[in-house]
Coordinates of C-alpha atoms in Angstrom, one line a residue:
Chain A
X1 CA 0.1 13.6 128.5
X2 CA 2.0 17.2 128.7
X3 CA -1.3 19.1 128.8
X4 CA -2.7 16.6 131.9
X5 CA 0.4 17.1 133.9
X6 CA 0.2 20.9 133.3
X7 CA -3.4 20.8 133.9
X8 CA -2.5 18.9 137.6
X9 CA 0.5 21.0 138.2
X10 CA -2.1 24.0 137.8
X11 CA -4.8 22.4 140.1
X12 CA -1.8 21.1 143.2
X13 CA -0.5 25.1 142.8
X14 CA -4.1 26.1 143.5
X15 CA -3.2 25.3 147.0
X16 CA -0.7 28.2 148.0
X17 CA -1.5 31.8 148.2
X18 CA -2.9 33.5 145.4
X19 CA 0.0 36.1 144.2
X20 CA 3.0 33.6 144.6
X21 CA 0.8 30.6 142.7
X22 CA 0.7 33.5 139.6
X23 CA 4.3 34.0 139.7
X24 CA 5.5 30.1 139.9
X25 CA 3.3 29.5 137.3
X26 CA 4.1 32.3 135.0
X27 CA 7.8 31.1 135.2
X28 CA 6.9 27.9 134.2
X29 CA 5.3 28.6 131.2
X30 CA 7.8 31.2 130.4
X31 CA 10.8 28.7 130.9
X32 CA 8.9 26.4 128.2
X33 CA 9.5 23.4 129.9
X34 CA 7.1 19.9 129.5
X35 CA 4.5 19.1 131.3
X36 CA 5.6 16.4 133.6
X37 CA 8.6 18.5 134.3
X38 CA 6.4 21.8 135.5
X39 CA 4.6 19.1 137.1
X40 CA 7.6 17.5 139.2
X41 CA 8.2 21.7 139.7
X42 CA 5.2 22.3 141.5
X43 CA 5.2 19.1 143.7
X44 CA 8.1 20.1 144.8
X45 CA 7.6 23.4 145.7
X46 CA 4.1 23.0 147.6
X47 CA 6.1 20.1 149.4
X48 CA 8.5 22.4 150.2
X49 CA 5.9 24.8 151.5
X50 CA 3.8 22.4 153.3
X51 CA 6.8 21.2 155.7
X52 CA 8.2 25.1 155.8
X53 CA 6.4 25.4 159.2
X54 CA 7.2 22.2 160.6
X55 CA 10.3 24.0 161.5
X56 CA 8.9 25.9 164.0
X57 CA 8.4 24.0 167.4
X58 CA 5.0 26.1 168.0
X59 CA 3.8 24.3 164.8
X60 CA 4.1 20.7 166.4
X61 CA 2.3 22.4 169.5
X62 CA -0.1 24.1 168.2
X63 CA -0.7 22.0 164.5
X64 CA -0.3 18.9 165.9
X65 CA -0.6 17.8 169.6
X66 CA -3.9 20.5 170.2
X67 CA -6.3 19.3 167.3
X68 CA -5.4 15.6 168.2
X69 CA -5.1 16.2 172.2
X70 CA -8.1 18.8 171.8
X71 CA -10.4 16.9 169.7
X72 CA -10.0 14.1 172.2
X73 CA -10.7 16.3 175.7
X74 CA -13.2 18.3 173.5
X75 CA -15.0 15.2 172.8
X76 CA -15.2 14.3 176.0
X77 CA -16.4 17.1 177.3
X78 CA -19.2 17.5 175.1
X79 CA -20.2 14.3 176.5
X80 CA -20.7 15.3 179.7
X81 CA -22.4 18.4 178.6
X82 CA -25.3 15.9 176.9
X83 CA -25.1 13.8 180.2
X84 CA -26.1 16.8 182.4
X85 CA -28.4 17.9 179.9
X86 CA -30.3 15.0 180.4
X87 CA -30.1 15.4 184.0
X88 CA -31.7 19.2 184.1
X89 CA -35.2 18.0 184.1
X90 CA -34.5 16.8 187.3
X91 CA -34.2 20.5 188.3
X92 CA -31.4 20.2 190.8
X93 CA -28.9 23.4 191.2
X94 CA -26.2 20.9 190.9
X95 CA -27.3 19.9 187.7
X96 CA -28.0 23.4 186.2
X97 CA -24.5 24.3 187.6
X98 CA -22.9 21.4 186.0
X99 CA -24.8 22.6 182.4
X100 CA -23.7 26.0 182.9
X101 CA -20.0 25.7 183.8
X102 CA -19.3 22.8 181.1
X103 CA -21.4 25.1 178.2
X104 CA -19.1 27.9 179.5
X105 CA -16.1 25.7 179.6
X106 CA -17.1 24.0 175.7
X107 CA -17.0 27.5 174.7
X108 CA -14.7 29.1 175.4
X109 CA -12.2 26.4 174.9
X110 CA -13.4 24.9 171.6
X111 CA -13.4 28.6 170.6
X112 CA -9.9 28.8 171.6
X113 CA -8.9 26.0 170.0
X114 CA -10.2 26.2 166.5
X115 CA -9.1 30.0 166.7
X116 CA -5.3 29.0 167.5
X117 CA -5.3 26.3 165.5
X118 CA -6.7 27.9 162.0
X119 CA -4.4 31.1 162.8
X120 CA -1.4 28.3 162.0
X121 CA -0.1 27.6 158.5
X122 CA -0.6 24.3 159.3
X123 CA -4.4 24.1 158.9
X124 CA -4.6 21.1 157.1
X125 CA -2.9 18.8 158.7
X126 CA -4.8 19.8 162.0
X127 CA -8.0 19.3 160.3
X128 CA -6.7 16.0 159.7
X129 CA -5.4 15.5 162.8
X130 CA -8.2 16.4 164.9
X131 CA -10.5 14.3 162.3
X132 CA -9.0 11.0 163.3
X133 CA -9.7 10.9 167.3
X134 CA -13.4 11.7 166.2
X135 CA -13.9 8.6 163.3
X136 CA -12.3 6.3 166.0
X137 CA -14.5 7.5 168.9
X138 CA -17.2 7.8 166.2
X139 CA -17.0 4.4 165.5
X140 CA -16.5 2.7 169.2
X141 CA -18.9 4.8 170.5
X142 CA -21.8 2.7 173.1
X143 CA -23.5 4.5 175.4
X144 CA -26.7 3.8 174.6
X145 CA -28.5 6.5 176.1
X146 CA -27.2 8.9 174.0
X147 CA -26.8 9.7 170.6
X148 CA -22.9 9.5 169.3
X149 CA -23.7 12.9 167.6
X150 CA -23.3 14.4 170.9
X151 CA -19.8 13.8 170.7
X152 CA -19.3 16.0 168.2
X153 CA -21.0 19.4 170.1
X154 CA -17.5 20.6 170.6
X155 CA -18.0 21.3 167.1
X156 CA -19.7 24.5 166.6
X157 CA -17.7 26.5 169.0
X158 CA -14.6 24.9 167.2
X159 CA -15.6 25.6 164.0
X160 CA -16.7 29.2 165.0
X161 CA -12.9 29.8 166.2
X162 CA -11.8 28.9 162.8
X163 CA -13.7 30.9 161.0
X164 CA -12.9 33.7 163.0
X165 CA -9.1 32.7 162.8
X166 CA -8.8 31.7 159.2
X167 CA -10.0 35.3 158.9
X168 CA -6.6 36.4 159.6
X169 CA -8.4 39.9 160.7
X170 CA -7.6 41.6 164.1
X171 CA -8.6 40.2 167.1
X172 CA -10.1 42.7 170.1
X173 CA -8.3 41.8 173.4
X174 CA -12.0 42.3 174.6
X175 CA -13.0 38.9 172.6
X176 CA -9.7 37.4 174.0
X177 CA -10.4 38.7 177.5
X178 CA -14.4 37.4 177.1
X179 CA -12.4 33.7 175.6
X180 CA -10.7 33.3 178.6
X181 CA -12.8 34.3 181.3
X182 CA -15.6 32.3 180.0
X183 CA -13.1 29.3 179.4
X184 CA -11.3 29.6 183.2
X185 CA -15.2 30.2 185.0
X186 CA -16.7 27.0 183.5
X187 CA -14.2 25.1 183.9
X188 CA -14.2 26.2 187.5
X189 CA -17.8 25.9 187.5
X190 CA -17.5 22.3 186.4
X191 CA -15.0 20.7 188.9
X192 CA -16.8 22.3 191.7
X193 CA -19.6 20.9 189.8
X194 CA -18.7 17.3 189.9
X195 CA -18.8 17.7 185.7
X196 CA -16.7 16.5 183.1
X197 CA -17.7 12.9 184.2
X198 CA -16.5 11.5 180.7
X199 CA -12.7 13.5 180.8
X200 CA -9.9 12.0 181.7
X201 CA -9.4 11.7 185.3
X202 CA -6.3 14.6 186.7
X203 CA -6.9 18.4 186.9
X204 CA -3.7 18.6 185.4
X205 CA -5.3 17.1 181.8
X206 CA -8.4 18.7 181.8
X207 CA -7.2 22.1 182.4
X208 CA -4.9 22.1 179.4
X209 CA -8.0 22.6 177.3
X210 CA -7.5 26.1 178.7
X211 CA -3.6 26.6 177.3
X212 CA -5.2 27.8 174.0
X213 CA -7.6 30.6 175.8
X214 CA -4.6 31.5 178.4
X215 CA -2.2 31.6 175.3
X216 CA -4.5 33.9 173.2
X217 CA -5.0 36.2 175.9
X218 CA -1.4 36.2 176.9
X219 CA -0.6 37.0 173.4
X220 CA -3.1 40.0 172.2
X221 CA -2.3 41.5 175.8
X222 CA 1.5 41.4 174.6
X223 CA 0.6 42.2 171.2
X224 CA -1.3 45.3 172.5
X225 CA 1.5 46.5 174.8
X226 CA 4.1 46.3 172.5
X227 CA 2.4 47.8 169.5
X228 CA 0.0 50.1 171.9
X229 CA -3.2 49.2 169.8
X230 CA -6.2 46.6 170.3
X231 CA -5.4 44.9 166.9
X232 CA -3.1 42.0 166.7
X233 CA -3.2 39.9 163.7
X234 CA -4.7 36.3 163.7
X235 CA -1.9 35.0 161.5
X236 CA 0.9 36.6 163.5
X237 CA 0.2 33.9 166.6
Chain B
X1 CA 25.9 35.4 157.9
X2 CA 23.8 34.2 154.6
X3 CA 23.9 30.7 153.1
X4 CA 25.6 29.6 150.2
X5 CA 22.2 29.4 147.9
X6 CA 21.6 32.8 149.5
X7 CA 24.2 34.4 148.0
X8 CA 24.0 33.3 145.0
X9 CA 20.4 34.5 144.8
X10 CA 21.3 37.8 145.7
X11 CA 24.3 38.2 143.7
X12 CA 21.8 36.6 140.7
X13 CA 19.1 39.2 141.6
X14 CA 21.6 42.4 141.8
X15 CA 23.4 41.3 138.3
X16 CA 19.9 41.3 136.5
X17 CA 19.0 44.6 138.1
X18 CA 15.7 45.9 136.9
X19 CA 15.3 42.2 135.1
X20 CA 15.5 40.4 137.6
X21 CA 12.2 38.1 138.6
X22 CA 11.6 34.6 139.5
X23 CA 12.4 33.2 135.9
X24 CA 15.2 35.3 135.2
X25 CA 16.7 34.7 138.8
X26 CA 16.3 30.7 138.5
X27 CA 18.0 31.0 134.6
X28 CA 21.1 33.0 136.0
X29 CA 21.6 30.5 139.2
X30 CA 21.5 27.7 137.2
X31 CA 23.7 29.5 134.1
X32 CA 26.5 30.1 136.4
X33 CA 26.5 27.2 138.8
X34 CA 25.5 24.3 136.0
X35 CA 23.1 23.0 138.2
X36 CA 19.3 22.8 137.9
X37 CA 17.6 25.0 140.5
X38 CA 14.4 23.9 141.9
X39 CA 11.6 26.7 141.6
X40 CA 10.7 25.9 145.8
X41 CA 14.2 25.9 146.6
X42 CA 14.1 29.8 144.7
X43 CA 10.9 30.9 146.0
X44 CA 11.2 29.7 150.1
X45 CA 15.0 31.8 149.7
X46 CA 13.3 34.4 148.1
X47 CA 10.8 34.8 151.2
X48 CA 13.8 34.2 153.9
X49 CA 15.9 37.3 152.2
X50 CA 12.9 39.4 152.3
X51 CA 11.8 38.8 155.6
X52 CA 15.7 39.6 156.8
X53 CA 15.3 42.7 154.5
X54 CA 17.5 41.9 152.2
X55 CA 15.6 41.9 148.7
X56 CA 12.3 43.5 148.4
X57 CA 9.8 41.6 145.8
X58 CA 6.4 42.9 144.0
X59 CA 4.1 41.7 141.7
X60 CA 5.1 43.3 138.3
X61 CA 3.5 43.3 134.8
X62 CA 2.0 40.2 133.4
X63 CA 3.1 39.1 129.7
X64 CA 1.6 36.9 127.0
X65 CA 4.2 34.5 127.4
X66 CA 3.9 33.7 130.3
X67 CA -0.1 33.2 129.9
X68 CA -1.0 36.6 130.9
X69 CA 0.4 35.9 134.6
X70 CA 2.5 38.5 136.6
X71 CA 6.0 38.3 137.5
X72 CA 7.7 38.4 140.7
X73 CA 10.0 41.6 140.4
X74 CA 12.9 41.4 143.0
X75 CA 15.4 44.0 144.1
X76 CA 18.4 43.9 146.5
X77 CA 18.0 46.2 149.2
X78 CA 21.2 48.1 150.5
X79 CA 21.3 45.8 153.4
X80 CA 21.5 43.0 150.6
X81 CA 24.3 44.2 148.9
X82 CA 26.0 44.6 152.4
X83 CA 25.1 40.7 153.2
X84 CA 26.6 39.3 150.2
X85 CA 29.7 41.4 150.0
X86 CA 30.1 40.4 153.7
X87 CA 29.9 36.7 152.8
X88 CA 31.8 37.0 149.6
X89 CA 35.2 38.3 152.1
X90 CA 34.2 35.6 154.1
X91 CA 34.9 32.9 151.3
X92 CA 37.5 34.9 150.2
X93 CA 39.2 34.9 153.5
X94 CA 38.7 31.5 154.3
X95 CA 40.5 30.4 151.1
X96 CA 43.6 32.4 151.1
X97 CA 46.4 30.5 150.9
X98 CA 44.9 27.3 149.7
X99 CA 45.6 26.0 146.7
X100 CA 42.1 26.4 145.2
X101 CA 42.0 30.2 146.7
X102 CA 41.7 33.3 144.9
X103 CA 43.5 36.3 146.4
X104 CA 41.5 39.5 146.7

């Protein structure tokens, strides 16, 4: 029973960095304690150190409300994008333009997005967040026309923001400057477009899927003043 | 000013001096104040002081005992010491005169 709950406490400590997982862990075995003890330790702690960033109000902005409010307006969008898609054979400008500005605006934001949100401590509760909106659209999806996959092209640029966030590697206020533009001209593009037919009605709600790109941009440009470089770190946001 | 758990980290750290680490820390707090000290509640202080400045913490040599796994060194910076004197006349002000205070 001792060795299973050390072998668990071992596996749950697994989840927190690297150096300070070697030093908990040391202690423990060095206090000689049992196992269900070490193993009440380590809940503890990694409890502790999941809810440490709850503490911050950006966490509850940026953890919470934009992978749920994202995935949703994401979602959405990428409807529309397979909507006009389907319309481009028809060869109209209107429809081209409507392609263009809401792959621009997919872009840019999902980018955005999934860079913000992986940058936060609070990366696994947003994946979890942002997971729920998409099983229940998922699963009450009926437009027959089109495959319920396409609800889930906001994906790629999502998950390509992530992986470029979880990084925690510098971020060129040229890629932040590229983010935004290309996130501000589709969306642009778009309304005067007539896309983004499966958003939620009010400019006001669709144009928060730009905060993220607007917030990045605001913040390597500050970043770069104030430390008079072009790096700014991905885990600082 | 620094917390009450704060001090007594700091105070634990600069009495160990070159001993002190995460193990040695956590024995000492819960040695003096007959309490059991939870290992989060020592490492999430531990990050706060440094990030203020007051300790500074590296990864030191690893020992059989503890599995071959490295300890977390800490040492009270100047600015530390300064802290925890400043909170210790604090406690010690606020208690003069009462029956349960200690005159300096």
């Amino acid at each position: 029973m001792s060795d299973t709950c050390w072998w668990l406490a071992q596996r749950i400590a697994a989840l927190l960095p690297g150096a300070e997982c070697e030093a908990v862990l040391g202690d423990l075995e060095e206090r000689g304690e049992s196992g269900l003890r070490r193993l009440a330790d380590v809940l503890g702690w990694v409890l502790r150190r999941q809810w440490e960033p709850w503490g911050d109000w950006r966490s509850w902005v940026w953890g919470a409300a934009l992978p749920f409010g994202g995935s949703l307006l994401l979602m959405g969008l990428s409807v529309s994008l397979a909507q006009s898609g389907r319309e481009v054979p028809e060869g109209t400008p209107l429809a081209l333009a409507r392609v263009i500005g809401e792959t621009l605006w997919l872009l840019g934001s999902g980018w955005s997005c999934g860079f913000v949100i992986a940058s936060q401590r609070t990366r696994r509760v947003s994946a979890l967040l942002a997971c729920l909106p998409c099983c229940f659209c998922f699963s009450r999806f009926g437009i027959e026309w089109l495959s319920p996959l396409c609800l889930l092209l906001f994906l790629g640029p999502v998950l390509w923001g992530a992986a470029r966030g979880a990084q925690r590697r510098g971020l060129d206020f040229k890629v932040a400057v590229l983010v935004g533009v290309c996130a501000t001209a589709g969306t642009f593009l778009s309304w005067g477009s007539g896309a983004g037919r499966w958003l939620p009605p009010g400019w006001l709600i669709q144009a928060t899927l730009l905060v993220p790109a607007w917030y990045l941009l605001a913040y390597v440009g500050a970043a770069q003043r104030r430390r008079d470089g072009l790096q700014v770190r991905g885990d600082d946001l | 000013m620094i917390g009450e758990f704060e001090f007594l980290t700091l105070a634990a750290a600069a009495r160990l001096g070159e001993n002190a680490y995460g193990a040695s820390v956590r024995e000492e707090i819960e040695r003096v104040t007959e309490r059991r000290c939870a290992i989060g509640a020592l490492y999430t202080t531990l990050d706060r002081l440094e990030s203020k400045g007051l300790v500074k913490t590296w990864m030191g040599p690893s020992t059989a005992q503890r599995g071959g796994r490295a300890r977390r060194m800490i040492s009270v910076t100047p600015q530390g010491m300064e802290a925890a004197a400043e909170f210790y006349a604090t406690i010690l002000r606020v208690s003069e005169g009462l029956a349960w205070g200690v005159r300096p």
